[in-house]
Coordinates of C-alpha atoms and ligand atoms in Angstrom, one line a residue:
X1 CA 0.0 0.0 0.0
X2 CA 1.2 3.5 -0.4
X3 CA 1.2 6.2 2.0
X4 CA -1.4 8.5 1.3
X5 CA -0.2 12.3 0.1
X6 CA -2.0 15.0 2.0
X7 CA -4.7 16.2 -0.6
X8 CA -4.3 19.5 -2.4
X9 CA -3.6 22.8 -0.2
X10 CA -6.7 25.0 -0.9
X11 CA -5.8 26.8 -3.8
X12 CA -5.9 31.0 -2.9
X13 CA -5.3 33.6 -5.0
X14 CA -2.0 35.6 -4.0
X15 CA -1.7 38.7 -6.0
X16 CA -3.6 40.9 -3.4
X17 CA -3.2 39.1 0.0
X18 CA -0.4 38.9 1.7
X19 CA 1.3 35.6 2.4
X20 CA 3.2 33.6 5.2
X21 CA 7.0 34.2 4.1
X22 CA 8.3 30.7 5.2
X23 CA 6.8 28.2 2.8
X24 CA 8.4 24.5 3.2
X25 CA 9.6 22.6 0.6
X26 CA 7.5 20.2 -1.4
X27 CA 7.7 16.1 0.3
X28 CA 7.6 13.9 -2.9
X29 CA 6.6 10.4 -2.1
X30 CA 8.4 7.7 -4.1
X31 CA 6.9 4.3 -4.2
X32 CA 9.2 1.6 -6.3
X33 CA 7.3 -1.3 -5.7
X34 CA 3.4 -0.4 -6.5
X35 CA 1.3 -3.1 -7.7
X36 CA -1.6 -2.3 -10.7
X37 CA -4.8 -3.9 -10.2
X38 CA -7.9 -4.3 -12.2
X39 CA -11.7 -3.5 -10.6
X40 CA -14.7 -5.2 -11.5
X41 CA -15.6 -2.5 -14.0
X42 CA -12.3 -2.7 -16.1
X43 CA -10.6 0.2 -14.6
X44 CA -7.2 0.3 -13.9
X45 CA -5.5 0.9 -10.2
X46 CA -2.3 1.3 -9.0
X47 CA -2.1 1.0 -5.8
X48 CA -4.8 3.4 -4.2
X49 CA -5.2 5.2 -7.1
X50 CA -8.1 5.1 -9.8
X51 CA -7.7 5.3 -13.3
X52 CA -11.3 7.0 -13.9
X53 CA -10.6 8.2 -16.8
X54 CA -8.2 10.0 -19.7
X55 CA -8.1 13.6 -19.5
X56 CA -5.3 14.4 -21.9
X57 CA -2.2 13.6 -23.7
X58 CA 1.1 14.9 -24.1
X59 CA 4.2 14.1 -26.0
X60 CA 5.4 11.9 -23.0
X61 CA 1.9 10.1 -22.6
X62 CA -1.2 9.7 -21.1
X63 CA -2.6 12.5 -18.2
X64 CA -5.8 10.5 -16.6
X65 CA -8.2 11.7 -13.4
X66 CA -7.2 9.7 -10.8
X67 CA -9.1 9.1 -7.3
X68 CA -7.2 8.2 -4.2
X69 CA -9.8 6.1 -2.8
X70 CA -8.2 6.1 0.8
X71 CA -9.4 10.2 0.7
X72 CA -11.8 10.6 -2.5
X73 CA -9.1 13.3 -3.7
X74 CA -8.8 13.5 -7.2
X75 CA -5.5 14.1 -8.6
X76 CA -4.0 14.3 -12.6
X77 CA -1.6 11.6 -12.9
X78 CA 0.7 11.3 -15.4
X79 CA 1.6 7.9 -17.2
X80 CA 5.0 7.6 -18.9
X81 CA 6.4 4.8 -21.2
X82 CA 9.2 3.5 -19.5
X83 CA 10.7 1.8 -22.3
X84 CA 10.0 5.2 -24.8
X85 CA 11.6 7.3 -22.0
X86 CA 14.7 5.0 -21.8
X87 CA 15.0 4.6 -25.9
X88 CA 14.3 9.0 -25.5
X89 CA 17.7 9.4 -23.0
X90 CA 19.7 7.2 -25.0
X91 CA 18.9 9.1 -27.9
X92 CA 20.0 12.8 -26.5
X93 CA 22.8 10.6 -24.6
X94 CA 24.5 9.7 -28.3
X95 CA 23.6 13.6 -29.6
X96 CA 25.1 14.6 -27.5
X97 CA 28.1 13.2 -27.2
X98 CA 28.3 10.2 -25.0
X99 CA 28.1 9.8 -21.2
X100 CA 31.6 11.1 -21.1
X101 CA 31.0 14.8 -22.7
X102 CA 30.5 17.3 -20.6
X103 CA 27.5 19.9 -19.6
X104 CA 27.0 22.6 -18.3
X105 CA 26.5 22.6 -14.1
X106 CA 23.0 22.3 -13.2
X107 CA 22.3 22.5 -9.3
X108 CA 19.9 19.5 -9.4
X109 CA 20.9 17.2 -11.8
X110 CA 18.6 17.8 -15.0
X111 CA 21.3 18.3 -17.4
X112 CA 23.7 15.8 -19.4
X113 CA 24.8 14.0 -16.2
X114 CA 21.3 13.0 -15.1
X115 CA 20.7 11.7 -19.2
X116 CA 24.3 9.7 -18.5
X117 CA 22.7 8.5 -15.0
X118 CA 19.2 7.6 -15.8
X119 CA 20.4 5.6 -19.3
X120 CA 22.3 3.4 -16.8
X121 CA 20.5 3.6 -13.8
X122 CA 18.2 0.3 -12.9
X123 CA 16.0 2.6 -10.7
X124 CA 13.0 3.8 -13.1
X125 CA 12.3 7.2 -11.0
X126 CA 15.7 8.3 -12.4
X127 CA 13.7 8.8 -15.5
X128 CA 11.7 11.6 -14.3
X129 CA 14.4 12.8 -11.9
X130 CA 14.5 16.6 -13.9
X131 CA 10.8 16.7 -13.6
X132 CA 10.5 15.6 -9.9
X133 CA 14.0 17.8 -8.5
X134 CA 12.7 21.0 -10.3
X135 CA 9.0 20.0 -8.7
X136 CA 10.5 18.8 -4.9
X137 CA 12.3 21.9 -4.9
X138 CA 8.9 24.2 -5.4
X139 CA 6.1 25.2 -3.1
X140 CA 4.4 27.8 -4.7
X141 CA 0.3 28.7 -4.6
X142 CA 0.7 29.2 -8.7
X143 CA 2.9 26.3 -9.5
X144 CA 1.3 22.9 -9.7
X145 CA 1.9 20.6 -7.0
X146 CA 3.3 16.9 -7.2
X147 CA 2.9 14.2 -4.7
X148 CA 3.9 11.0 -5.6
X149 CA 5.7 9.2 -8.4
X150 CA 4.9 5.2 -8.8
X151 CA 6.9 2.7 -10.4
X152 CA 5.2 -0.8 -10.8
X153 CA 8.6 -2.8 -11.7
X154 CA 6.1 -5.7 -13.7
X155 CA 5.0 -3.1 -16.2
X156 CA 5.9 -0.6 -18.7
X157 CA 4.5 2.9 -17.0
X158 CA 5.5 5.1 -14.4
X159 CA 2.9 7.5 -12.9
X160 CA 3.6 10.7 -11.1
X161 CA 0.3 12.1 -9.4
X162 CA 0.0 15.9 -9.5
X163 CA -2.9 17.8 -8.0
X164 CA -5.9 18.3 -10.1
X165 CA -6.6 20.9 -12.3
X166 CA -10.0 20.8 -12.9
X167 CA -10.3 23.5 -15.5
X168 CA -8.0 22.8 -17.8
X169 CA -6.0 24.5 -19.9
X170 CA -6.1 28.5 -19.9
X171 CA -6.8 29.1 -23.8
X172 CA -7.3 26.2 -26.7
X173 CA -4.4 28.5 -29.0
X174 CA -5.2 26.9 -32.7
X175 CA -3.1 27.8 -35.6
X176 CA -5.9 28.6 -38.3
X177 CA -8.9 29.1 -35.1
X178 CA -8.6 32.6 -33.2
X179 CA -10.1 31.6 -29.3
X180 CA -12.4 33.5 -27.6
X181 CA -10.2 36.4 -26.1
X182 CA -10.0 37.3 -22.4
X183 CA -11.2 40.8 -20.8
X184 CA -8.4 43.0 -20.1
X185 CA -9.2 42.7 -16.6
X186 CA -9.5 38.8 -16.6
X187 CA -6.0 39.0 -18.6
X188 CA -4.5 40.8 -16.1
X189 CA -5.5 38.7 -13.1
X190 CA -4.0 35.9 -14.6
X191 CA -1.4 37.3 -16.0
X192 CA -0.7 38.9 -13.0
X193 CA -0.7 35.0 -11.4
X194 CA 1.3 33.5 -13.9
X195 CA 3.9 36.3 -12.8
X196 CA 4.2 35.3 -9.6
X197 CA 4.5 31.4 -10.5
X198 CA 7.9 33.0 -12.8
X199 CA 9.1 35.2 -10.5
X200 CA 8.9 32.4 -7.7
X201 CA 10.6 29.9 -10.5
X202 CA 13.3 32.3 -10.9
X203 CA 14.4 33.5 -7.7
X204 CA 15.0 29.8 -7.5
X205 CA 17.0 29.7 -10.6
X206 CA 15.0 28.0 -12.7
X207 CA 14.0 28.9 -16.2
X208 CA 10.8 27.5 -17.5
X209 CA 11.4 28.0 -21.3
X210 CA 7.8 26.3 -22.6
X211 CA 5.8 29.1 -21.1
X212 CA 2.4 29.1 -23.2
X213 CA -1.4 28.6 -22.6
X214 CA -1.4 25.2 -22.5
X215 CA 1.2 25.2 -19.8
X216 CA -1.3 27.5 -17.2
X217 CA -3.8 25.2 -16.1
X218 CA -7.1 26.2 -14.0
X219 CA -7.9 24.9 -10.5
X220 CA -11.9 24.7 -9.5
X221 CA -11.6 28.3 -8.3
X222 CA -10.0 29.6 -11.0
X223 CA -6.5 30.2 -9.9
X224 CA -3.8 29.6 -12.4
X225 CA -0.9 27.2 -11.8
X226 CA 1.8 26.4 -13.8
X227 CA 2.9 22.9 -15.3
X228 CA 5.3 21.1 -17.6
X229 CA 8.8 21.2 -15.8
X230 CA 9.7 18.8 -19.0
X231 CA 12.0 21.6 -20.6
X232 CA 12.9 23.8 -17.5
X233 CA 16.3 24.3 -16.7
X234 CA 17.8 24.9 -13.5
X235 CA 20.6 27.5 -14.1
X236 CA 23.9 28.0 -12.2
X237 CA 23.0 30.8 -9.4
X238 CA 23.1 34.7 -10.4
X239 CA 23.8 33.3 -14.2
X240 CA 21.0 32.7 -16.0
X241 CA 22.3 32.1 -19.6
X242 CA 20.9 29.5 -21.6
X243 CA 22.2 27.4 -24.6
X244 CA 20.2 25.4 -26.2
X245 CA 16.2 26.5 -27.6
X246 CA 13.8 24.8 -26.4
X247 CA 10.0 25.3 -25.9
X248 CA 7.2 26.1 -28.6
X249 CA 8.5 27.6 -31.2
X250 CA 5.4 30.0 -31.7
X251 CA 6.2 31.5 -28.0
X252 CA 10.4 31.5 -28.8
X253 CA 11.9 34.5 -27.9
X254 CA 13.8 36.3 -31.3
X255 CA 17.2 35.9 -30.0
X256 CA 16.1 32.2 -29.6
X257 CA 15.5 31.8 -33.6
X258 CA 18.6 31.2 -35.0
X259 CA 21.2 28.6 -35.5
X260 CA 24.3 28.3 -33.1
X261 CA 22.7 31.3 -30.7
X262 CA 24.9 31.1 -28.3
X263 CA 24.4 31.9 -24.5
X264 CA 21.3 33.9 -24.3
X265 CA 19.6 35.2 -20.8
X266 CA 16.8 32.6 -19.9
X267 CA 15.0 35.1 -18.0
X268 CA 14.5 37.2 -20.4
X269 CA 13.3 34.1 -22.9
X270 CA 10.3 33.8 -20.5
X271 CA 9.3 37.1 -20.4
X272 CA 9.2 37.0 -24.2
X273 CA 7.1 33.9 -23.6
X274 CA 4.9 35.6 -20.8
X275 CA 4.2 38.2 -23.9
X276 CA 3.0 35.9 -26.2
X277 CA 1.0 34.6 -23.8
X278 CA -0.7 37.9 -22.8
X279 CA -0.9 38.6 -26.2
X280 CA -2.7 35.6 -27.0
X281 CA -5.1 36.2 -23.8
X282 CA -5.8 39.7 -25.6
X283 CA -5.9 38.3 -29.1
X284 CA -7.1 34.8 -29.3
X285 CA -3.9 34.1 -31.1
X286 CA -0.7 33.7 -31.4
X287 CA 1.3 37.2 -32.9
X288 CA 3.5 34.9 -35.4
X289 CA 1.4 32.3 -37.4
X290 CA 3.2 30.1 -40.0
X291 CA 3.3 26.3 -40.7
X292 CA 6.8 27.1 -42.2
X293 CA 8.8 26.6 -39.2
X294 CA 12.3 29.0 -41.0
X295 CA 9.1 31.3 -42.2
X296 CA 7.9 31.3 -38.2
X297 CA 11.4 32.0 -37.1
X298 CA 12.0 34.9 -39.3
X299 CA 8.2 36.5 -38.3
X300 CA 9.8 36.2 -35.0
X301 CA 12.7 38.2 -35.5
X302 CA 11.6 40.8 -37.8
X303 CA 7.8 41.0 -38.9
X304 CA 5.5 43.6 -37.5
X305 CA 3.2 43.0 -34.6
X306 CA -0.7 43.6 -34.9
X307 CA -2.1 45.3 -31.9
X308 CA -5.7 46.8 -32.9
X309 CA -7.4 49.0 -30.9
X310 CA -6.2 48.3 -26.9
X311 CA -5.5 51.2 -24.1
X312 CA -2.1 53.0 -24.6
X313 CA -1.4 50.9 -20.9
X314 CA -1.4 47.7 -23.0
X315 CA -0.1 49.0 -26.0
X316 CA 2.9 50.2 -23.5
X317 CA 3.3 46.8 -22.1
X318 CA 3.4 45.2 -25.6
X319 CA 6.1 46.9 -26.8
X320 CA 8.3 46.7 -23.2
X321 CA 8.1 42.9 -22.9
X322 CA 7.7 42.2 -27.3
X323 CA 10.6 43.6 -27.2
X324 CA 13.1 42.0 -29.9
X325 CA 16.1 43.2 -27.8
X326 CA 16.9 41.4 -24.8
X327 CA 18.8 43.7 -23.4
X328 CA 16.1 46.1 -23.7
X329 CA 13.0 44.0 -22.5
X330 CA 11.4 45.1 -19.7
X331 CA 12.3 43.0 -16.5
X332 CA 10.0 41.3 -13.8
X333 CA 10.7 43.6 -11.3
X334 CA 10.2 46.1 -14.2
X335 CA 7.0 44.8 -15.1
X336 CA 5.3 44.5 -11.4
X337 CA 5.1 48.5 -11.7
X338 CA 4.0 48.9 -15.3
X339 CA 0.5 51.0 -15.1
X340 CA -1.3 48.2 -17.0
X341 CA 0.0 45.7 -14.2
X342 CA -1.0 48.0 -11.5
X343 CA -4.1 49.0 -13.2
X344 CA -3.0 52.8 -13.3
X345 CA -2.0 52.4 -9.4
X346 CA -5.6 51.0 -8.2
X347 CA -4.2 47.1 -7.5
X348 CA -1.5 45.9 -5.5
X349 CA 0.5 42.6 -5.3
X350 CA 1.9 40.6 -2.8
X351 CA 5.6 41.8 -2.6
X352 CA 8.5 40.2 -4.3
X353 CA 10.4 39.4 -1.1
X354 CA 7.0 37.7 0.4
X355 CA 6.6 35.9 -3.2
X356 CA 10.0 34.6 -3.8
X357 CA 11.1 33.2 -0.3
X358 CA 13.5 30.7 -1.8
X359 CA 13.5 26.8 -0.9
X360 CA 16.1 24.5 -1.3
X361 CA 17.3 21.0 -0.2
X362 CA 14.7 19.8 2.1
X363 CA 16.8 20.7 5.4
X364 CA 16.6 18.0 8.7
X365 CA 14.4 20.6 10.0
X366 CA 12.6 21.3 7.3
X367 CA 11.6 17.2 7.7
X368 CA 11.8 17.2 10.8
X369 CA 8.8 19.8 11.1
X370 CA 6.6 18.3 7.7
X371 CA 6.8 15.4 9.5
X372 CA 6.1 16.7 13.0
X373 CA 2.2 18.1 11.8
X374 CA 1.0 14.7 10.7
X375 CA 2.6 12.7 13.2
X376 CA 4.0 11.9 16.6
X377 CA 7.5 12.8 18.4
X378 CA 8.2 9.3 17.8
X379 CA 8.1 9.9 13.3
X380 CA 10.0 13.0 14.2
X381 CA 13.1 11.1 15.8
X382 CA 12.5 7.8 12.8
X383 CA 12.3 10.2 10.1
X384 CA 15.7 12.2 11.5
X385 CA 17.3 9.3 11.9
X386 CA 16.7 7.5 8.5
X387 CA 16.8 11.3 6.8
X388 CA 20.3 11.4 7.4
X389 CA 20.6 7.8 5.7
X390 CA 18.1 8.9 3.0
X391 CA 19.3 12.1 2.4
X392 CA 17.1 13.5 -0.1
X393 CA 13.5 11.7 -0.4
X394 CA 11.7 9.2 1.8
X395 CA 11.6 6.0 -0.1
X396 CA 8.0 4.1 0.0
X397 CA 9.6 1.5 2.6
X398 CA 10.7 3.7 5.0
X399 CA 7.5 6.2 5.1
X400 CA 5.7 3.1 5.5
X401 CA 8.0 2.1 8.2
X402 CA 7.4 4.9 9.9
X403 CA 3.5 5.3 9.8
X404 CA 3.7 2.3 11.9
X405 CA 6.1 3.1 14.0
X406 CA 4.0 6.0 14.6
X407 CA 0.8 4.2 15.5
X408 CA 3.1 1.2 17.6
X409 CA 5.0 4.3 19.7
X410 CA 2.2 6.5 20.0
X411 CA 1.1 3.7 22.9
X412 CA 4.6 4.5 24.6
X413 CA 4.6 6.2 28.4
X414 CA 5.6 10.0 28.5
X415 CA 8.5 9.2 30.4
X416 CA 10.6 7.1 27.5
X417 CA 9.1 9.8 25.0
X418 CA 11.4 12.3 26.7
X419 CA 14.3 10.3 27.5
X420 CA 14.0 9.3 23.3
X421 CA 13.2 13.2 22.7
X422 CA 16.4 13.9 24.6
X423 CA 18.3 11.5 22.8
X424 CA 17.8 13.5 19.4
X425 CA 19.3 16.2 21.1
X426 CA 22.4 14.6 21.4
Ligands
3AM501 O1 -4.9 17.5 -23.9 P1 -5.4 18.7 -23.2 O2 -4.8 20.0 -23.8 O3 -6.9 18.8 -23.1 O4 -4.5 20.2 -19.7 C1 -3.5 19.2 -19.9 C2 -3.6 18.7 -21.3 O5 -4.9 18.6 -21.7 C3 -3.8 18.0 -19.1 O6 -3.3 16.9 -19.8 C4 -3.1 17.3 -21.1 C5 -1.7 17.0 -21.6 O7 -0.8 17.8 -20.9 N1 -3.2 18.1 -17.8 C6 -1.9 18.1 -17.5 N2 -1.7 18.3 -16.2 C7 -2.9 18.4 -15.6 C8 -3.4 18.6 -14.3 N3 -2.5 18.8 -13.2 C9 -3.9 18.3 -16.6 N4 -5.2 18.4 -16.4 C10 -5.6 18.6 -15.1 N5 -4.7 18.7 -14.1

């Protein structure tokens, strides 16, 4: 059985309240040795999971709505080909080079290293282990939250279960359809969300690079979060230069569209992207449209932008974040005081310092006090104790371990729980 991830934090909307400034790090339960069942009615399970139905696909594979029937919470899990994922790293292993070339430094271990690892490693999580150290690292009310990955070693797929997003994607963008366009004060609310969800992703050194509609998702009460880690990068700290493009093309930032680019500010790539996006919100479509991918490129770089008939606010903002010149384009911290953003000085947002408070590593404390508000003293000195073995995540085995060490110690006399209190502070 696995241990059952605490159900979705109630999603709240943060650009006008003010928020606790020390937000814990994200606890990511792996379970290696789940088992996938069948039900009466022909739906899948694995382990207390669901399978209800499919609710999307990506390029990786299958997104179904999945109930945890030990809480009736229903979370968006993921399904990924193993075998596809392994064939996939081998792939950008030999492009690039062989396990011996060398990347650049990436604090958690999503770059060429991690390929080199998870094409020999025997442990299937290694196969998501960009997705999963760019999610652990992130607690955020705009990003989207992940709970568990599940490997069943008899089968093909590996699930990782993310909280639900029951409203989809933002905007449908089509290439020949324009979408129903967004109010300019529905545009700003989320865009002003989706600004928060970067700023947070940045102060932690990570660059998103796909940022489009179809990566802002909608909870049930309409707050937007952010999803698809797939092509983020986590960037050496107080450098944020990228090398290689990634991301849809259609939302590429100009200095992105051309061969051999060179280092370029990833930062200010997603700003470009944030400005597609807005535009799109505005619009109903994408600025660039071409099915010539070289013909796309060169819009990008050079063709004029449509803007019809908006408020000179917009208009302003447009031209600050479509900016072709990086060096140019306005910044985040910029951006938080544009007139359109503040709605000519009438809204206010949550600060930057209260936004951004940066996590890292999950600290012994940091455990220590996740595990301290769902269980006893007793899980506080288990989990120290095999933390320090562990290191980075709790394994299934060892959460499981300790659930029932919880419920077995809980019977225990005050007296030895101080003596073993006193004992962890040794
Ligand atoms: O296939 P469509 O575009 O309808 O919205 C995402 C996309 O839907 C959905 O899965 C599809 C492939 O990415 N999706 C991804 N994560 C989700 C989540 N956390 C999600 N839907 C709800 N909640």
């Amino acid at each position: 059985m696995s241990a059952t991830p605490s159900p979705p934090d109630s999603p709240h909307s943060s650009t006008s309240t003010k928020r606790k400034s020390v937000r814990p790090p994200s606890i990511v339960v792996e379970t290696l040795g789940a088992t996938t069942s069948e039900t009466k009615e022909g739906l899948r399970k694995i382990n207390n999971y669901l399978l209800k139905k499919e609710i999307g696909r990506g390029a990786f594979g299958t997104v179904h709505l999945g109930i945890d029937e030990n809480t009736n919470t229903e979370y968006a899990i993921k399904e990924f080909s193993k075998s596809r994922m392994r064939k996939k790293e081998q792939m950008d292993l030999f492009r690039r080079g062989g396990p011996r070339g060398r990347g650049r430094v990436m604090g958690l271990g999503v770059g060429r290293g991690a390929v080199a690892a998870a094409a020999k490693s025997t442990n299937p999580l290694d196969l998501v282990r960009g997705e999963m150290a760019v999610l652990k690292k992130l607690n955020h009310p705009h990003i989207v939250r992940l709970f568990e990955v599940l490997d069943d070693p008899s089968g093909d797929s590996l699930y990782m279960v993310f909280e639900m997003m029951h409203k989809g994607v933002l905007m449908e963008i089509e290439v020949d359809e324009v979408a129903k366009p967004y109010s300019d004060d529905m545009a700003r609310r989320y865009f002003k969300e989706m600004m928060l969800g970067i700023e947070y992703l940045h102060a932690n050194d990570i660059v998103h690079r796909d940022i489009k509609p179809d990566n802002l998702l909608l909870s049930k009460d309409d707050v937007l979060k952010i999803v698809d880690f797939g092509v983020s990068e986590i960037f050496v700290k107080g450098n944020d230069r990228l090398k290689k493009s990634a991301g849809s093309p259609a939302f590429m930032a100009p200095e992105l569209c051309v061969a051999k680019h060179g280092e370029v500010s990833g930062k200010a790539t997603d700003l470009w992207s944030m400005g597609v996006t807005l535009y799109c919100m505005i619009f109903g479509k994408t600025p660039f449209v071409s099915g010539n991918l070289l013909e796309l490129y060169d819009m990008i770089k050079e063709a004029p932008i449509e803007y019809g008939s908006i408020s000179g606010n917009l208009l302003d903002l447009f031209h600050r974040i479509l900016d072709r010149n990086p060096d140019t384009r306005i910044t985040m911290r910029e951006l938080r005081n544009h007139a359109w953003i503040t709605n000519d000085g009438t809204e206010t947002m949550i600060s930057e310092e209260d936004n951004c408070d940066v996590v890292s590593e999950v600290t012994e404390e940091e455990m220590n006090n996740a595990i301290k508000s769902i269980a006893s003293i007793f899980a506080v000195i288990k989990a120290v104790s095999k933390f320090k073995r562990h290191s980075r995540s709790l394994s299934q085995q060892s959460l499981n371990k300790m659930m029932a060490d919880v419920k077995r110690e809980d019977a225990i006399k005050d007296e030895e729980l101080n003596a073993a209190t006193r004992n962890l502070n040794v």
